[in-house]
JSON list of C-alpha atoms in Angstrom, two decimals:
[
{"chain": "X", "resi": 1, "resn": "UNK", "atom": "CA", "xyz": [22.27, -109.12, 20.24]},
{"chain": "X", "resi": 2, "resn": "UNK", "atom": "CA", "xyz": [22.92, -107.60, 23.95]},
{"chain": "X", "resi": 3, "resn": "UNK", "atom": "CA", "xyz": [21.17, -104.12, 22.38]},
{"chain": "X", "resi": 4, "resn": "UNK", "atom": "CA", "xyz": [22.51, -101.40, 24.48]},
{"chain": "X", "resi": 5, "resn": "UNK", "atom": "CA", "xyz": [24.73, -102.28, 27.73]},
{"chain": "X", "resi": 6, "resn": "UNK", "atom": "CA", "xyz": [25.75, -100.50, 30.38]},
{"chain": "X", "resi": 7, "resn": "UNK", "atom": "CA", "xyz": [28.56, -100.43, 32.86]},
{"chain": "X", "resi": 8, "resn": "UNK", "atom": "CA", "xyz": [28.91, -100.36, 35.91]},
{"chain": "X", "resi": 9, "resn": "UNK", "atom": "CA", "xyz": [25.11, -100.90, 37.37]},
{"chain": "X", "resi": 10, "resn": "UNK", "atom": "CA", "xyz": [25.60, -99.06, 40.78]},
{"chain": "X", "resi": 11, "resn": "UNK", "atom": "CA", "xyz": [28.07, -96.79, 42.22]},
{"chain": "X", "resi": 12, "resn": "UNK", "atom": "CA", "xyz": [28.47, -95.04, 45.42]},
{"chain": "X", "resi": 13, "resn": "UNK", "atom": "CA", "xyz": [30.65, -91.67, 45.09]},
{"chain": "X", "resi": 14, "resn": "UNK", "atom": "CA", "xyz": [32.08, -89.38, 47.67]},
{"chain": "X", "resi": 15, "resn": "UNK", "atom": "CA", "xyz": [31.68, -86.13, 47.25]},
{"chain": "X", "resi": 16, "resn": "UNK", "atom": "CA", "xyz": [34.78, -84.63, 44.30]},
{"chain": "X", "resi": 17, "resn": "UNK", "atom": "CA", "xyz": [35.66, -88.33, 43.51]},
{"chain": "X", "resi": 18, "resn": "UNK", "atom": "CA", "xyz": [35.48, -88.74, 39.22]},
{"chain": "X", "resi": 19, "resn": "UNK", "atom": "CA", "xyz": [34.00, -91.80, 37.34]},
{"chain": "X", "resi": 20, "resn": "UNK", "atom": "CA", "xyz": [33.33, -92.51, 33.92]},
{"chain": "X", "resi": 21, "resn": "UNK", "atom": "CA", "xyz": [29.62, -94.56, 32.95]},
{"chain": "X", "resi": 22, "resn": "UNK", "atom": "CA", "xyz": [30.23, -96.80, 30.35]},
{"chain": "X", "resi": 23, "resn": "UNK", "atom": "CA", "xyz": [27.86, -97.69, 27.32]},
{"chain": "X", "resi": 24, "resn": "UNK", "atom": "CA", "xyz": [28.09, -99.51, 24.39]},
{"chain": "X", "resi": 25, "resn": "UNK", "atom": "CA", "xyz": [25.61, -100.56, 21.27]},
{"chain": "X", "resi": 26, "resn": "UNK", "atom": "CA", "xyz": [25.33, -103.29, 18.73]},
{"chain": "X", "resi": 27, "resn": "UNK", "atom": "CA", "xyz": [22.47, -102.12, 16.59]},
{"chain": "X", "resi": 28, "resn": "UNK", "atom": "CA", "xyz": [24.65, -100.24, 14.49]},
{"chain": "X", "resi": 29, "resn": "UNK", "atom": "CA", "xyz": [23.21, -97.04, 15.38]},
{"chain": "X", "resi": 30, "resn": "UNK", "atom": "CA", "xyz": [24.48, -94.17, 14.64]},
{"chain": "X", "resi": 31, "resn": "UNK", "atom": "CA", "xyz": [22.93, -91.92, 17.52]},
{"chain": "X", "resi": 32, "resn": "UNK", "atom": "CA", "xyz": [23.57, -92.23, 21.12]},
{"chain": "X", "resi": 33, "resn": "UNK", "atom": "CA", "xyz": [22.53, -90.31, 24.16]},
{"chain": "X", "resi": 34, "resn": "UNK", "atom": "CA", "xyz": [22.70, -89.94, 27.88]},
{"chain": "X", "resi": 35, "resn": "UNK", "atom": "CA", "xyz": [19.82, -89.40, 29.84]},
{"chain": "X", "resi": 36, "resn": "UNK", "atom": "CA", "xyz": [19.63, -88.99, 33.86]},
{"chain": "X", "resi": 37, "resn": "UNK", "atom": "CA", "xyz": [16.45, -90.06, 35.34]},
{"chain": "X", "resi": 38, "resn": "UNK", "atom": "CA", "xyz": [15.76, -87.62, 39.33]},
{"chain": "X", "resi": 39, "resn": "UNK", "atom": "CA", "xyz": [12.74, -89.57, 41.46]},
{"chain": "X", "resi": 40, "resn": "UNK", "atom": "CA", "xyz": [9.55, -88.35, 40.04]},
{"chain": "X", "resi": 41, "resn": "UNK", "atom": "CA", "xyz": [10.52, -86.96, 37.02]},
{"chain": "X", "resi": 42, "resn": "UNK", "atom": "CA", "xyz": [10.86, -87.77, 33.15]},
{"chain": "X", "resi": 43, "resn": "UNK", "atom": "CA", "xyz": [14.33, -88.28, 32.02]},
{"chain": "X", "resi": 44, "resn": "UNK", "atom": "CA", "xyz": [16.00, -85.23, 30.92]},
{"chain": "X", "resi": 45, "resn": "UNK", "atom": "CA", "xyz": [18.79, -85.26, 28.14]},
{"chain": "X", "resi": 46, "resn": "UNK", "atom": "CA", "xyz": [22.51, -84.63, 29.44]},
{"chain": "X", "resi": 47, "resn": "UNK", "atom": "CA", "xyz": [24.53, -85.25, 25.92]},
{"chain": "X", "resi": 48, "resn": "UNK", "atom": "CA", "xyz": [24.10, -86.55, 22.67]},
{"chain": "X", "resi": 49, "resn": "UNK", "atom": "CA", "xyz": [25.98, -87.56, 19.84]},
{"chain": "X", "resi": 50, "resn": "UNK", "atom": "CA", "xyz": [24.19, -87.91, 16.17]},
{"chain": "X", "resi": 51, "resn": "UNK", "atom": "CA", "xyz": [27.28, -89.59, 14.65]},
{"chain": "X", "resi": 52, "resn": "UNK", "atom": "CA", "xyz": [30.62, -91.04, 15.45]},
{"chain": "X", "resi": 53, "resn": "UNK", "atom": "CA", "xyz": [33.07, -87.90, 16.27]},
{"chain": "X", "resi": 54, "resn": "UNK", "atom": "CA", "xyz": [30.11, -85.16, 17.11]},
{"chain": "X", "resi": 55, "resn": "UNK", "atom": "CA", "xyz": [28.80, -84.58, 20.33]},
{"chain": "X", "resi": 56, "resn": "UNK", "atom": "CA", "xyz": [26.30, -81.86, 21.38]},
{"chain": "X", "resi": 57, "resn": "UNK", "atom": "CA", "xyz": [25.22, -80.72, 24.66]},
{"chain": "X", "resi": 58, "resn": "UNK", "atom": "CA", "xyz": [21.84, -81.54, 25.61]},
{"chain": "X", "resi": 59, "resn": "UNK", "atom": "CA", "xyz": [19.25, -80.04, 28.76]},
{"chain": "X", "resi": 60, "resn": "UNK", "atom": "CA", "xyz": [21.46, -80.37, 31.93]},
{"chain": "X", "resi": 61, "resn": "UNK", "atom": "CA", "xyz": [25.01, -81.27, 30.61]},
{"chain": "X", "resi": 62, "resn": "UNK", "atom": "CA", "xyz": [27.05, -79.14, 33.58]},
{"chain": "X", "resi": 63, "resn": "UNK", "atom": "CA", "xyz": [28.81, -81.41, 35.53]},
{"chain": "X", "resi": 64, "resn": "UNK", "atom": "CA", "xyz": [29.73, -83.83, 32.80]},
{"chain": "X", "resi": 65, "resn": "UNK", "atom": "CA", "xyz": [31.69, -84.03, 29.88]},
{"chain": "X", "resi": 66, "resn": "UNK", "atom": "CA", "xyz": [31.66, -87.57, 26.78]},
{"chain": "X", "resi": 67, "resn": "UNK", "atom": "CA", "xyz": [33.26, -89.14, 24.57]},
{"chain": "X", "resi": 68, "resn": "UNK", "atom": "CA", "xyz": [32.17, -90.80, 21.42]},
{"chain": "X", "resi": 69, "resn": "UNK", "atom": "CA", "xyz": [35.17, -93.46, 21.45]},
{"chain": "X", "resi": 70, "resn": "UNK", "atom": "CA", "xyz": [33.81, -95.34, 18.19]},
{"chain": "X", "resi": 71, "resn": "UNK", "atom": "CA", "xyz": [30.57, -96.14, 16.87]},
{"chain": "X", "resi": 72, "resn": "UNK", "atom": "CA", "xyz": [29.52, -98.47, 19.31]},
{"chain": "X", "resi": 73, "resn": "UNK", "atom": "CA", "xyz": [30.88, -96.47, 22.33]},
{"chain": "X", "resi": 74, "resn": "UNK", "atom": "CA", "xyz": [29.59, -93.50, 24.19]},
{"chain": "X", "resi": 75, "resn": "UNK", "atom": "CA", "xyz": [30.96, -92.89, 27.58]},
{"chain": "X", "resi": 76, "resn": "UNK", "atom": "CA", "xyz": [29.86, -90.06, 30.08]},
{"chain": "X", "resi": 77, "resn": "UNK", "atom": "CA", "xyz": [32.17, -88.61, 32.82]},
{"chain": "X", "resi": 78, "resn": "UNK", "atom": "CA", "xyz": [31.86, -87.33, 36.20]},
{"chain": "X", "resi": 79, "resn": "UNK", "atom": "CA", "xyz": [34.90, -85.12, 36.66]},
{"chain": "X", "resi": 80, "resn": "UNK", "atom": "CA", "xyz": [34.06, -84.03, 40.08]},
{"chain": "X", "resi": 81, "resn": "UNK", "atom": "CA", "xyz": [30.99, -85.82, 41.81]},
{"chain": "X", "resi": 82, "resn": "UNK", "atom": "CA", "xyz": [27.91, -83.50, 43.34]},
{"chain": "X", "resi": 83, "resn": "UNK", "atom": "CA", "xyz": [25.74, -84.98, 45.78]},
{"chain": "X", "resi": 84, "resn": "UNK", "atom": "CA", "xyz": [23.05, -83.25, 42.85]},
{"chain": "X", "resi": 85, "resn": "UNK", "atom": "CA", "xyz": [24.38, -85.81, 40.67]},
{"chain": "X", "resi": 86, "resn": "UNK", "atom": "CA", "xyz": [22.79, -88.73, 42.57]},
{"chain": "X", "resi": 87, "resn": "UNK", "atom": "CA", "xyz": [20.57, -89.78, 39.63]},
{"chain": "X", "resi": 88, "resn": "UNK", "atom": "CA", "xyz": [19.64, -92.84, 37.20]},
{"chain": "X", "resi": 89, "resn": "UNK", "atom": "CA", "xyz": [21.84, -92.69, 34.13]},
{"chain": "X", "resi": 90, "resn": "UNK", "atom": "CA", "xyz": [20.41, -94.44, 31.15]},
{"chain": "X", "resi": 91, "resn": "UNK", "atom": "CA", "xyz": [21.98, -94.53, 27.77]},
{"chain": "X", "resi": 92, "resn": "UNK", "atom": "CA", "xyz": [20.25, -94.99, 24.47]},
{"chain": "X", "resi": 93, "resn": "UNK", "atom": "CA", "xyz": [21.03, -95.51, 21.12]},
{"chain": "X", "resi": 94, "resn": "UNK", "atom": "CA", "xyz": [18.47, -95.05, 17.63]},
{"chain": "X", "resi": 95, "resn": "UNK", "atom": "CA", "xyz": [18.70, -94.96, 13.85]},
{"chain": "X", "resi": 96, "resn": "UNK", "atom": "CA", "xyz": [17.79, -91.97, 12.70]},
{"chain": "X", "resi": 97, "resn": "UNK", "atom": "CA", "xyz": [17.26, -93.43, 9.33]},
{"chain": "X", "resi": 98, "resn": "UNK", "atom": "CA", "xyz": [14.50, -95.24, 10.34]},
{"chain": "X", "resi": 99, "resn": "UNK", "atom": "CA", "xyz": [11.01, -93.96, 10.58]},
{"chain": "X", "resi": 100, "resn": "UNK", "atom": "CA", "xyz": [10.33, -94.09, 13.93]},
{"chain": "X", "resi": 101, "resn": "UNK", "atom": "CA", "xyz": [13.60, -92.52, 15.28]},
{"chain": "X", "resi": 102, "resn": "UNK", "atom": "CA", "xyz": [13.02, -94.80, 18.26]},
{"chain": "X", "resi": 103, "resn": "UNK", "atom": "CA", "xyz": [15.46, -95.17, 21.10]},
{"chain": "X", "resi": 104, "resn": "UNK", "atom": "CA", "xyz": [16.89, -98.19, 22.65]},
{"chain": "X", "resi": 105, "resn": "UNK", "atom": "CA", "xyz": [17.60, -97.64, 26.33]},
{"chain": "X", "resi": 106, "resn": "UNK", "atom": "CA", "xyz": [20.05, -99.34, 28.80]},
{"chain": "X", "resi": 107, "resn": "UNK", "atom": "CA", "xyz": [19.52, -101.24, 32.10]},
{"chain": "X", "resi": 108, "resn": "UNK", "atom": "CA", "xyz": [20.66, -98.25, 33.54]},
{"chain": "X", "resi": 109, "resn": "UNK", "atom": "CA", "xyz": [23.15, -96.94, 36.29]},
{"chain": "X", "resi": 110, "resn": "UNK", "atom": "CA", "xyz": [21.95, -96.02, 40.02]},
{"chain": "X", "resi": 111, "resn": "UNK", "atom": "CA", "xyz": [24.72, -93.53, 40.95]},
{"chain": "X", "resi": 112, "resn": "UNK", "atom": "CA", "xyz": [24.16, -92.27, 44.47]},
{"chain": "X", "resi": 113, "resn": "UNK", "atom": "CA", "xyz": [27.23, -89.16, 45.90]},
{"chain": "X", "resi": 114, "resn": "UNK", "atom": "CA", "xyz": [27.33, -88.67, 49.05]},
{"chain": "J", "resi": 1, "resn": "UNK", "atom": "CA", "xyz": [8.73, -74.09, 25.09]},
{"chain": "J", "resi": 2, "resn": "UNK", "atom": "CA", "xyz": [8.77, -77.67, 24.14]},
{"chain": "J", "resi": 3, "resn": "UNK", "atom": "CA", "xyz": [7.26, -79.40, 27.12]},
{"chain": "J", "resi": 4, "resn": "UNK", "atom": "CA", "xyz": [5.28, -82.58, 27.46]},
{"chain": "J", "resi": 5, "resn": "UNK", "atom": "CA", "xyz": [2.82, -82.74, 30.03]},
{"chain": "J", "resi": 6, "resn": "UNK", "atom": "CA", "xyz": [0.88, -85.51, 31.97]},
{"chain": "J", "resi": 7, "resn": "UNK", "atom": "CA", "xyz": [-1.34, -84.65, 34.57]},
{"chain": "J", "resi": 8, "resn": "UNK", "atom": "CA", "xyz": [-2.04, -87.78, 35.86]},
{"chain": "J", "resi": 9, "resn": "UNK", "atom": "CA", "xyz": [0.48, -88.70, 38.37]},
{"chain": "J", "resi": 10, "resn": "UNK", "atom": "CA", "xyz": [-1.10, -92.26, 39.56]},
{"chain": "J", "resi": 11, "resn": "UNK", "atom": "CA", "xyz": [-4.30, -94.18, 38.10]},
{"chain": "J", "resi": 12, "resn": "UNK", "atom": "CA", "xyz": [-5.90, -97.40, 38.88]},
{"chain": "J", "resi": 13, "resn": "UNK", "atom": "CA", "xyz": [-7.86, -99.78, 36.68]},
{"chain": "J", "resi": 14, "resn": "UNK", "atom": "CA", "xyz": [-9.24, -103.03, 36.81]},
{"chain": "J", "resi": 15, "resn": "UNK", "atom": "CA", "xyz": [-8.19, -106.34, 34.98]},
{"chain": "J", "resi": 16, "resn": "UNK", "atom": "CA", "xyz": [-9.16, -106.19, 32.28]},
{"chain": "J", "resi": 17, "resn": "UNK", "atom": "CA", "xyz": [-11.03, -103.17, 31.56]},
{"chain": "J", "resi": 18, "resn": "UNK", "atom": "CA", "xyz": [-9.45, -100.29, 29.26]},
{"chain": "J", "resi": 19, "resn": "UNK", "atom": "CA", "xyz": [-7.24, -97.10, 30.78]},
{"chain": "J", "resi": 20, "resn": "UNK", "atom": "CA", "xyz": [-6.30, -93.91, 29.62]},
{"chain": "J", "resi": 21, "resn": "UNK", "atom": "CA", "xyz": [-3.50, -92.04, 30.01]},
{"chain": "J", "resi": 22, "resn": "UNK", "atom": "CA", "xyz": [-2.95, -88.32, 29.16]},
{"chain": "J", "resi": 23, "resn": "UNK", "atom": "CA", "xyz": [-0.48, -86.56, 27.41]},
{"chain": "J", "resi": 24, "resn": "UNK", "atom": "CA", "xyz": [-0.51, -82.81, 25.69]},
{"chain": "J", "resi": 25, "resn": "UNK", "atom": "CA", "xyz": [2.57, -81.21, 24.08]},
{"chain": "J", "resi": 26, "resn": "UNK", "atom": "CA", "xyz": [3.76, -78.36, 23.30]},
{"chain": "J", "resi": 27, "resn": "UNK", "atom": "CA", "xyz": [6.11, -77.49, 19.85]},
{"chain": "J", "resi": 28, "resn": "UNK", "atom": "CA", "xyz": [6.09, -75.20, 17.31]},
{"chain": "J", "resi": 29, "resn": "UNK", "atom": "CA", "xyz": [7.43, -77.42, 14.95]},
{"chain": "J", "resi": 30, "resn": "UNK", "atom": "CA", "xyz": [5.70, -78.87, 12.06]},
{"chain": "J", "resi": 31, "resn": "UNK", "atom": "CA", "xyz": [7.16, -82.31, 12.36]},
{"chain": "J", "resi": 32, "resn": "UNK", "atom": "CA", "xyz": [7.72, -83.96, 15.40]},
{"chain": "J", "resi": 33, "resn": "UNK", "atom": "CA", "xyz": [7.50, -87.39, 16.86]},
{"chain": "J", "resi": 34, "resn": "UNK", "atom": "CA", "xyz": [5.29, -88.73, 19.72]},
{"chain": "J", "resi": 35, "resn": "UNK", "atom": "CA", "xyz": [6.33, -91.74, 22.03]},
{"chain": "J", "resi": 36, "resn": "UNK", "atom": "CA", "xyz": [5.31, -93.92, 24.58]},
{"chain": "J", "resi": 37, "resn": "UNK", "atom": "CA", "xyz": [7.62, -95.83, 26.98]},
{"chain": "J", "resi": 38, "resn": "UNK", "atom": "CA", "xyz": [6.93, -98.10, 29.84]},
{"chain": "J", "resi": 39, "resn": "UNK", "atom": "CA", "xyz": [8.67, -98.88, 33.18]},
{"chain": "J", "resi": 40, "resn": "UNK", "atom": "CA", "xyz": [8.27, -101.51, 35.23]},
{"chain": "J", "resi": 41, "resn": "UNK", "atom": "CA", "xyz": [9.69, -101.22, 38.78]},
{"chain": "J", "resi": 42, "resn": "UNK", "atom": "CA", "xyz": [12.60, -103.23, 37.48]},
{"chain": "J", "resi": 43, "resn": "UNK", "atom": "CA", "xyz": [13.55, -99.98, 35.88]},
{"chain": "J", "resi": 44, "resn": "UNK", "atom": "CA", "xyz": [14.51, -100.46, 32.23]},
{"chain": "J", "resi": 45, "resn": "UNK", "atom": "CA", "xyz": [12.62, -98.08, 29.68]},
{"chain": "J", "resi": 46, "resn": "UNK", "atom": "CA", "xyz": [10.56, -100.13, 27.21]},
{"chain": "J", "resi": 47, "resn": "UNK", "atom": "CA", "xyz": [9.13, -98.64, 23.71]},
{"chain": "J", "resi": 48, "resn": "UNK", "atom": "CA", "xyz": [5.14, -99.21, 22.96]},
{"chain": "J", "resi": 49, "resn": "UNK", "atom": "CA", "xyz": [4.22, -97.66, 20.27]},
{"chain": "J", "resi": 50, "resn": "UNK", "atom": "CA", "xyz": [5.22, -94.04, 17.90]},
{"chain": "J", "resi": 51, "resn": "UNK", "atom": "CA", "xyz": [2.76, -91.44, 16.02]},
{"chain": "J", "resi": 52, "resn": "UNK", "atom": "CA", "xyz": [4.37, -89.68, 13.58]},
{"chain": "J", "resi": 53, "resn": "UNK", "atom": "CA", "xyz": [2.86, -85.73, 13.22]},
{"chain": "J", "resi": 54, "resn": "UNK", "atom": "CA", "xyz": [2.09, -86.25, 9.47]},
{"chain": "J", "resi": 55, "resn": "UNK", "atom": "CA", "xyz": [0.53, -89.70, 10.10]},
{"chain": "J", "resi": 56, "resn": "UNK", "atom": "CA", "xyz": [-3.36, -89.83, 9.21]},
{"chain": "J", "resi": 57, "resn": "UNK", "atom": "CA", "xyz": [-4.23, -92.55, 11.26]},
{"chain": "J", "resi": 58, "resn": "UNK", "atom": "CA", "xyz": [-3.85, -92.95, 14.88]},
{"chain": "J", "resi": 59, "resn": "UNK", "atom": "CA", "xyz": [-1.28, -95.57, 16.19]},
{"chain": "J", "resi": 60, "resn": "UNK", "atom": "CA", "xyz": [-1.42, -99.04, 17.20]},
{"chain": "J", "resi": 61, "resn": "UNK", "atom": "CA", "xyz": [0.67, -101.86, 18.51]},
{"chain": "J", "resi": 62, "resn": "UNK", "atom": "CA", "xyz": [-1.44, -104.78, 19.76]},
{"chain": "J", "resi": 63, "resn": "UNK", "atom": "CA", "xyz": [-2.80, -103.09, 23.29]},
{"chain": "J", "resi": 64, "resn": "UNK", "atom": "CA", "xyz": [-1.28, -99.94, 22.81]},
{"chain": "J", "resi": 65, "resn": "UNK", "atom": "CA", "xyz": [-2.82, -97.58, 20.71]},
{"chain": "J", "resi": 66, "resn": "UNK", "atom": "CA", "xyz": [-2.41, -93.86, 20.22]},
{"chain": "J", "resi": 67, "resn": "UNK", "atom": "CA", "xyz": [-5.20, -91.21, 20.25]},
{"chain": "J", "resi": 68, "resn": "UNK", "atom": "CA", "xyz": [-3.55, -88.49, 18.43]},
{"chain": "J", "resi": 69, "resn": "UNK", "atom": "CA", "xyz": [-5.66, -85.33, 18.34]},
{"chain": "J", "resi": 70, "resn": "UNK", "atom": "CA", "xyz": [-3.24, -82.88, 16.46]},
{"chain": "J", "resi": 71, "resn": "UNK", "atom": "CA", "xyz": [-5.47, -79.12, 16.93]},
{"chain": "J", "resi": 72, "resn": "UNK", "atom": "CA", "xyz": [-5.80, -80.52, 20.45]},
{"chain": "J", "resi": 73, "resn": "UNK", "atom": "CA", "xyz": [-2.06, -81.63, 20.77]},
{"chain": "J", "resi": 74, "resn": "UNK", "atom": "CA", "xyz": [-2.66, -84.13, 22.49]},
{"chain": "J", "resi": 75, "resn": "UNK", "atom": "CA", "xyz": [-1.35, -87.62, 22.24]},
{"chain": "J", "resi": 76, "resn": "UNK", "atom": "CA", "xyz": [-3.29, -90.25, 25.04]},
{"chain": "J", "resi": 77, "resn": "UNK", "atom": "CA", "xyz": [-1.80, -93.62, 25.22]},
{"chain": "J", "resi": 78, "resn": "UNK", "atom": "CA", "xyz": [-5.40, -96.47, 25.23]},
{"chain": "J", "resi": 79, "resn": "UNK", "atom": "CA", "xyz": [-4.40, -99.78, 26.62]},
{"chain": "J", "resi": 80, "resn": "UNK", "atom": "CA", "xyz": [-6.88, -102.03, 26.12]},
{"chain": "J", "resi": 81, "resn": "UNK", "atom": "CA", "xyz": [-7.85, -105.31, 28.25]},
{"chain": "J", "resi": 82, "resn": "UNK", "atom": "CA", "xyz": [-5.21, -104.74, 31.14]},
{"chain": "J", "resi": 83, "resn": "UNK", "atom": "CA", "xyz": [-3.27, -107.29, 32.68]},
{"chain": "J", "resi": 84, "resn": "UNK", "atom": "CA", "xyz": [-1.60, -107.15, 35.84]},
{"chain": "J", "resi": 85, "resn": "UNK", "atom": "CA", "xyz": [1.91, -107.11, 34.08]},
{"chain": "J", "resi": 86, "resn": "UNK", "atom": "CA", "xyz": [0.52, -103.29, 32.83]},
{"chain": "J", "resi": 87, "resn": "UNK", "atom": "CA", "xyz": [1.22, -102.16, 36.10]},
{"chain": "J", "resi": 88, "resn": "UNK", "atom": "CA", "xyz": [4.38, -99.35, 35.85]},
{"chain": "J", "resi": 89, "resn": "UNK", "atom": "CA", "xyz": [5.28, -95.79, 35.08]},
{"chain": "J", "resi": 90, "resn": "UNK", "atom": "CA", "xyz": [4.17, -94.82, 30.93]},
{"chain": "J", "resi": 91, "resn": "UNK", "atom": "CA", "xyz": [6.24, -91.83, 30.33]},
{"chain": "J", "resi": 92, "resn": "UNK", "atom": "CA", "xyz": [5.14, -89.87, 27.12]},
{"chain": "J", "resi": 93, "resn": "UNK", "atom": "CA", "xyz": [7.47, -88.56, 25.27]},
{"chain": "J", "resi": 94, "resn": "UNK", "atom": "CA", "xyz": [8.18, -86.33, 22.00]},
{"chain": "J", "resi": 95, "resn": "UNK", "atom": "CA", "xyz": [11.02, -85.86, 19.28]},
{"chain": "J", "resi": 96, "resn": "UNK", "atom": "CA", "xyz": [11.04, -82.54, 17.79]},
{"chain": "J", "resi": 97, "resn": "UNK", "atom": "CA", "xyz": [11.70, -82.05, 14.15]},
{"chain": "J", "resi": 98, "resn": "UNK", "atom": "CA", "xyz": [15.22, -81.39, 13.64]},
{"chain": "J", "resi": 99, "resn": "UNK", "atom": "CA", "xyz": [16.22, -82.61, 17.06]},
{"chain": "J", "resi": 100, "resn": "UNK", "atom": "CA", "xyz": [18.23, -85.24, 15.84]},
{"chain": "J", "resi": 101, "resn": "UNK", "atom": "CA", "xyz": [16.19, -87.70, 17.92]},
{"chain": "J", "resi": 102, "resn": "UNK", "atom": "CA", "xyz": [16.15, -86.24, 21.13]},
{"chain": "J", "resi": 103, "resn": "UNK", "atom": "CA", "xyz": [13.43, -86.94, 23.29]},
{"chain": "J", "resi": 104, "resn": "UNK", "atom": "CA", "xyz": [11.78, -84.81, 25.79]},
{"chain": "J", "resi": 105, "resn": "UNK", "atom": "CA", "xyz": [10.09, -86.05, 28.81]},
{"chain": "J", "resi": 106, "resn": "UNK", "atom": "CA", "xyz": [6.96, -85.78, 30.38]},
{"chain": "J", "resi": 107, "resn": "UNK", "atom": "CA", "xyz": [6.90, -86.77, 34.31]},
{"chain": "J", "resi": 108, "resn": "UNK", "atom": "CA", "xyz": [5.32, -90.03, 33.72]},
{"chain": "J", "resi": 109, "resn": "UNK", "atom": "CA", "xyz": [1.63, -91.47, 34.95]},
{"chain": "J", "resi": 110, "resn": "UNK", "atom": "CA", "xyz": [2.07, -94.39, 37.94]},
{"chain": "J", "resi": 111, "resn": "UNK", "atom": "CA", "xyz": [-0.56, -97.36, 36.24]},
{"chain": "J", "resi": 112, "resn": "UNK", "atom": "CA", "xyz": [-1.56, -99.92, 39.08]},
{"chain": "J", "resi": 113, "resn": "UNK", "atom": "CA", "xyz": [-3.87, -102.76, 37.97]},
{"chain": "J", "resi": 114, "resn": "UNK", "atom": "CA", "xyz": [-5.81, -103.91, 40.49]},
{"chain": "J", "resi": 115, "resn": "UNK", "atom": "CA", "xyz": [-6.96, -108.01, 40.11]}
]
């Protein structure tokens, strides 16, 4: 089991350049989530999808859009790169059948715009 | 609001003594889940333990446990015997009910254990 990977691990943008962050799971998990990560804080919640084919905004989604491509896959795009997007994206995945609702995070990618 | 807070932004302990680490929400929902995560400078976010609001007892996984004072809301994370390896960020964390899962933040308390 790789649990939750994530693709690419860094990227350097330029300013208005696009990129899609890749993510996928193979827990079987239902839920997935994006989550960017600023230099002393918590990670804050960007998009989530409960279930294949739903997605739902989350606490700072401007600047981004997803797709749920399958059950496994949850991708999160950049369509026009802010140097206030330079951030630590992790993705997660749970179960929300189990009791704990925990989530299973991702290596992470460092994204840095310039 | 739904917030987490932690006030502590760095602590120290020694080898092998215990720490505390604070953590207070804030929800007006009945049910509502409280986590714990760990990061170690290598960055990835590791689960250590979950209290559940309608759970009697307090929480434990080996280490780890959870002082969950529900009037107080308040859920501080007690590791016990520290090892150097304890050194990281613990980022507390809560699920509200209905949230689907979500998780909201707090800023995260910087551990260093000193040998």
């Amino acid at each position: 089991n790789a649990g939750v990977t994530q693709t690419p691990k860094f990227q350097v943008l330029k300013t208005g350049q696009s990129m899609t962050l890749q993510c996928a799971q193979d827990m079987n998990h239902n839920s997935m989530y994006w989550y960017r990560q600023d230099p002393g804080m918590g990670l804050r919640l960007i998009y989530y999808s409960a279930s294949e084919g739903t997605t739902d905004k989350g606490e700072v989604p401007n600047g981004y859009n997803v797709s749920r491509l399958n059950k496994r896959e949850f991708s999160l795009r950049l369509e026009s790169a802010a140097p206030s997007q330079t951030s630590v994206y992790f993705c997660a995945s749970s179960d929300l059948t189990s009791t704990t609702y925990e989530q299973y995070f991702g290596p992470g990618t460092r994204l840095t715009v310039t | 609001a739904q917030k987490i807070t932690q006030t502590q932004p760095g602590m120290f302990v020694q080898e092998k003594e215990a720490v505390t680490l604070d953590c207070t929400y804030d929800t007006s929902d009945p049910s509502y889940g409280l986590f714990w995560y760990k990061q170690p400078s290598s960055g990835e976010m590791i689960f250590l333990i979950y209290q559940g609001s309608y759970d009697q007892q307090n929480a434990t996984e080996g280490r780890y446990s959870l002082n969950f004072q529900k009037a107080r809301k308040s859920a501080n994370l007690v590791i016990s015997a520290s090892q150097l390896g304890d050194s990281a960020m613990y980022f507390c964390a809560m699920s509200p009910g209905g949230s689907q899962g979500n998780l909201i933040f707090g800023k995260g308390t910087k551990l260093s254990v000193k040998p």
